[in-house]
């Protein structure tokens, strides 16, 4: 049996209003990632292949985890959707303002549903995003091989949409609680992919790390 372990990046700059400003880890994001790397090493986790999206926050997460980034295969198919542009498009077409953190849970389903209906788009269509993530997931899925991929929450949610056949609303609902530096496990049996773990943060379990369990 093979396994794909998807890791969401550490906390990024959640106060940003555009992608470039968001795309860097906070000090907490680096600490979350370092703790994750230490936990994986302590468990004796070994991987045949290391992958990462092409964004700065993916590289910074992998490096903080202790990975030699020169040996990490960068695959832009693991890059996040451009949520800021999608939010801007929703505001322009439907008058829904970009939310603060408290209103984000209501905003995500509206964006995903409108994007899926092709009423809005950012740098790519919903179908294009789905196709590239699904293709990357299928390419990573090989029986007998363990793969670690550092990516983003939207990519992880789209991978689960593929595996669990989620509709756009449930896709949005599974996206929202994904924690920074969380672990998601997919078992590979032949051509079959089975969800074996979702949103685990064992490296943040100690009580003194409770405030480090973030989604934004």
PDB file of N, CA, C and O in Angstrom, residues 112 116 126-127 129-131 133-134 137 154-172 174-175 195:
ATOM      1  N   UNK A 112     -17.220  29.448  -3.282  1.00  0.00           N
ATOM      2  CA  UNK A 112     -17.061  28.153  -3.946  1.00  0.00           C
ATOM      3  C   UNK A 112     -18.255  27.828  -4.845  1.00  0.00           C
ATOM      4  O   UNK A 112     -18.088  27.315  -5.957  1.00  0.00           O
ATOM      5  N   UNK A 116     -17.986  27.518  -8.812  1.00  0.00           N
ATOM      6  CA  UNK A 116     -18.375  26.253  -9.446  1.00  0.00           C
ATOM      7  C   UNK A 116     -19.413  26.483 -10.538  1.00  0.00           C
ATOM      8  O   UNK A 116     -19.388  25.817 -11.586  1.00  0.00           O
ATOM      9  N   UNK A 126     -12.977  27.097 -11.924  1.00  0.00           N
ATOM     10  CA  UNK A 126     -13.101  26.014 -10.947  1.00  0.00           C
ATOM     11  C   UNK A 126     -12.672  24.693 -11.583  1.00  0.00           C
ATOM     12  O   UNK A 126     -11.942  23.909 -10.970  1.00  0.00           O
ATOM     13  N   UNK A 127     -13.125  24.447 -12.818  1.00  0.00           N
ATOM     14  CA  UNK A 127     -12.785  23.194 -13.497  1.00  0.00           C
ATOM     15  C   UNK A 127     -11.285  23.056 -13.699  1.00  0.00           C
ATOM     16  O   UNK A 127     -10.734  21.956 -13.576  1.00  0.00           O
ATOM     17  N   UNK A 129      -8.884  24.441 -11.830  1.00  0.00           N
ATOM     18  CA  UNK A 129      -8.287  24.162 -10.527  1.00  0.00           C
ATOM     19  C   UNK A 129      -8.497  22.699 -10.141  1.00  0.00           C
ATOM     20  O   UNK A 129      -7.563  22.003  -9.725  1.00  0.00           O
ATOM     21  N   UNK A 130      -9.711  22.230 -10.319  1.00  0.00           N
ATOM     22  CA  UNK A 130     -10.019  20.841  -9.989  1.00  0.00           C
ATOM     23  C   UNK A 130      -9.173  19.881 -10.823  1.00  0.00           C
ATOM     24  O   UNK A 130      -8.637  18.891 -10.301  1.00  0.00           O
ATOM     25  N   UNK A 131      -9.020  20.176 -12.103  1.00  0.00           N
ATOM     26  CA  UNK A 131      -8.275  19.284 -12.997  1.00  0.00           C
ATOM     27  C   UNK A 131      -6.808  19.184 -12.603  1.00  0.00           C
ATOM     28  O   UNK A 131      -6.240  18.095 -12.573  1.00  0.00           O
ATOM     29  N   UNK A 133      -5.356  19.841  -9.652  1.00  0.00           N
ATOM     30  CA  UNK A 133      -5.165  19.194  -8.356  1.00  0.00           C
ATOM     31  C   UNK A 133      -5.388  17.691  -8.480  1.00  0.00           C
ATOM     32  O   UNK A 133      -4.613  16.887  -7.944  1.00  0.00           O
ATOM     33  N   UNK A 134      -6.437  17.303  -9.194  1.00  0.00           N
ATOM     34  CA  UNK A 134      -6.722  15.879  -9.370  1.00  0.00           C
ATOM     35  C   UNK A 134      -5.585  15.182 -10.114  1.00  0.00           C
ATOM     36  O   UNK A 134      -5.177  14.074  -9.749  1.00  0.00           O
ATOM     37  N   UNK A 137      -2.664  14.734  -7.758  1.00  0.00           N
ATOM     38  CA  UNK A 137      -2.955  13.680  -6.787  1.00  0.00           C
ATOM     39  C   UNK A 137      -2.790  12.306  -7.421  1.00  0.00           C
ATOM     40  O   UNK A 137      -2.160  11.409  -6.836  1.00  0.00           O
ATOM     41  N   UNK A 154      -6.946  24.812   0.226  1.00  0.00           N
ATOM     42  CA  UNK A 154      -7.847  24.605  -0.899  1.00  0.00           C
ATOM     43  C   UNK A 154      -7.475  23.398  -1.737  1.00  0.00           C
ATOM     44  O   UNK A 154      -8.349  22.690  -2.237  1.00  0.00           O
ATOM     45  N   UNK A 155      -6.190  23.154  -1.869  1.00  0.00           N
ATOM     46  CA  UNK A 155      -5.720  21.978  -2.611  1.00  0.00           C
ATOM     47  C   UNK A 155      -6.100  20.705  -1.858  1.00  0.00           C
ATOM     48  O   UNK A 155      -6.563  19.721  -2.457  1.00  0.00           O
ATOM     49  N   UNK A 156      -5.902  20.716  -0.538  1.00  0.00           N
ATOM     50  CA  UNK A 156      -6.276  19.555   0.266  1.00  0.00           C
ATOM     51  C   UNK A 156      -7.773  19.290   0.165  1.00  0.00           C
ATOM     52  O   UNK A 156      -8.210  18.148  -0.027  1.00  0.00           O
ATOM     53  N   UNK A 157      -8.580  20.350   0.274  1.00  0.00           N
ATOM     54  CA  UNK A 157     -10.027  20.180   0.163  1.00  0.00           C
ATOM     55  C   UNK A 157     -10.423  19.652  -1.203  1.00  0.00           C
ATOM     56  O   UNK A 157     -11.321  18.809  -1.315  1.00  0.00           O
ATOM     57  N   UNK A 158      -9.756  20.123  -2.255  1.00  0.00           N
ATOM     58  CA  UNK A 158     -10.075  19.639  -3.601  1.00  0.00           C
ATOM     59  C   UNK A 158      -9.671  18.177  -3.754  1.00  0.00           C
ATOM     60  O   UNK A 158     -10.371  17.393  -4.421  1.00  0.00           O
ATOM     61  N   UNK A 159      -8.559  17.785  -3.151  1.00  0.00           N
ATOM     62  CA  UNK A 159      -8.168  16.373  -3.179  1.00  0.00           C
ATOM     63  C   UNK A 159      -9.237  15.514  -2.505  1.00  0.00           C
ATOM     64  O   UNK A 159      -9.600  14.438  -3.002  1.00  0.00           O
ATOM     65  N   UNK A 160      -9.785  16.004  -1.396  1.00  0.00           N
ATOM     66  CA  UNK A 160     -10.827  15.257  -0.697  1.00  0.00           C
ATOM     67  C   UNK A 160     -12.142  15.279  -1.474  1.00  0.00           C
ATOM     68  O   UNK A 160     -12.909  14.312  -1.424  1.00  0.00           O
ATOM     69  N   UNK A 161     -12.396  16.361  -2.191  1.00  0.00           N
ATOM     70  CA  UNK A 161     -13.578  16.381  -3.075  1.00  0.00           C
ATOM     71  C   UNK A 161     -13.484  15.254  -4.095  1.00  0.00           C
ATOM     72  O   UNK A 161     -14.463  14.553  -4.366  1.00  0.00           O
ATOM     73  N   UNK A 162     -12.282  15.064  -4.650  1.00  0.00           N
ATOM     74  CA  UNK A 162     -12.075  13.993  -5.624  1.00  0.00           C
ATOM     75  C   UNK A 162     -12.275  12.621  -4.986  1.00  0.00           C
ATOM     76  O   UNK A 162     -12.977  11.770  -5.545  1.00  0.00           O
ATOM     77  N   UNK A 163     -11.684  12.416  -3.808  1.00  0.00           N
ATOM     78  CA  UNK A 163     -11.742  11.108  -3.162  1.00  0.00           C
ATOM     79  C   UNK A 163     -13.150  10.797  -2.649  1.00  0.00           C
ATOM     80  O   UNK A 163     -13.636   9.670  -2.793  1.00  0.00           O
ATOM     81  N   UNK A 164     -13.812  11.799  -2.061  1.00  0.00           N
ATOM     82  CA  UNK A 164     -15.106  11.593  -1.405  1.00  0.00           C
ATOM     83  C   UNK A 164     -16.290  12.043  -2.260  1.00  0.00           C
ATOM     84  O   UNK A 164     -17.439  11.913  -1.826  1.00  0.00           O
ATOM     85  N   UNK A 165     -16.017  12.597  -3.436  1.00  0.00           N
ATOM     86  CA  UNK A 165     -17.063  13.062  -4.354  1.00  0.00           C
ATOM     87  C   UNK A 165     -17.975  14.090  -3.687  1.00  0.00           C
ATOM     88  O   UNK A 165     -19.204  13.986  -3.693  1.00  0.00           O
ATOM     89  N   UNK A 166     -17.354  15.110  -3.132  1.00  0.00           N
ATOM     90  CA  UNK A 166     -18.083  16.152  -2.419  1.00  0.00           C
ATOM     91  C   UNK A 166     -18.694  17.162  -3.390  1.00  0.00           C
ATOM     92  O   UNK A 166     -18.065  17.530  -4.385  1.00  0.00           O
ATOM     93  N   UNK A 167     -19.894  17.640  -3.068  1.00  0.00           N
ATOM     94  CA  UNK A 167     -20.474  18.723  -3.858  1.00  0.00           C
ATOM     95  C   UNK A 167     -19.795  20.039  -3.440  1.00  0.00           C
ATOM     96  O   UNK A 167     -19.049  20.080  -2.453  1.00  0.00           O
ATOM     97  N   UNK A 168     -20.006  21.151  -4.186  1.00  0.00           N
ATOM     98  CA  UNK A 168     -19.289  22.395  -3.887  1.00  0.00           C
ATOM     99  C   UNK A 168     -19.502  22.915  -2.467  1.00  0.00           C
ATOM    100  O   UNK A 168     -18.576  23.466  -1.858  1.00  0.00           O
ATOM    101  N   UNK A 169     -20.710  22.755  -1.915  1.00  0.00           N
ATOM    102  CA  UNK A 169     -20.962  23.239  -0.562  1.00  0.00           C
ATOM    103  C   UNK A 169     -20.180  22.425   0.461  1.00  0.00           C
ATOM    104  O   UNK A 169     -19.546  22.981   1.370  1.00  0.00           O
ATOM    105  N   UNK A 170     -20.198  21.106   0.331  1.00  0.00           N
ATOM    106  CA  UNK A 170     -19.445  20.258   1.261  1.00  0.00           C
ATOM    107  C   UNK A 170     -17.941  20.433   1.064  1.00  0.00           C
ATOM    108  O   UNK A 170     -17.170  20.309   2.023  1.00  0.00           O
ATOM    109  N   UNK A 171     -17.528  20.704  -0.168  1.00  0.00           N
ATOM    110  CA  UNK A 171     -16.137  21.042  -0.437  1.00  0.00           C
ATOM    111  C   UNK A 171     -15.740  22.275   0.380  1.00  0.00           C
ATOM    112  O   UNK A 171     -14.691  22.303   1.030  1.00  0.00           O
ATOM    113  N   UNK A 172     -16.600  23.295   0.383  1.00  0.00           N
ATOM    114  CA  UNK A 172     -16.330  24.502   1.163  1.00  0.00           C
ATOM    115  C   UNK A 172     -16.301  24.195   2.651  1.00  0.00           C
ATOM    116  O   UNK A 172     -15.448  24.700   3.398  1.00  0.00           O
ATOM    117  N   UNK A 174     -15.528  21.397   4.165  1.00  0.00           N
ATOM    118  CA  UNK A 174     -14.346  20.638   4.578  1.00  0.00           C
ATOM    119  C   UNK A 174     -13.084  21.487   4.504  1.00  0.00           C
ATOM    120  O   UNK A 174     -12.088  21.222   5.174  1.00  0.00           O
ATOM    121  N   UNK A 175     -13.139  22.545   3.688  1.00  0.00           N
ATOM    122  CA  UNK A 175     -12.011  23.461   3.558  1.00  0.00           C
ATOM    123  C   UNK A 175     -11.846  24.334   4.804  1.00  0.00           C
ATOM    124  O   UNK A 175     -10.727  24.541   5.286  1.00  0.00           O
ATOM    125  N   UNK A 195      -9.281   7.926   2.030  1.00  0.00           N
ATOM    126  CA  UNK A 195      -8.953   8.888   3.076  1.00  0.00           C
ATOM    127  C   UNK A 195      -8.715   8.156   4.388  1.00  0.00           C
ATOM    128  O   UNK A 195      -9.580   7.432   4.882  1.00  0.00           O
TER     129      UNK A 195
END
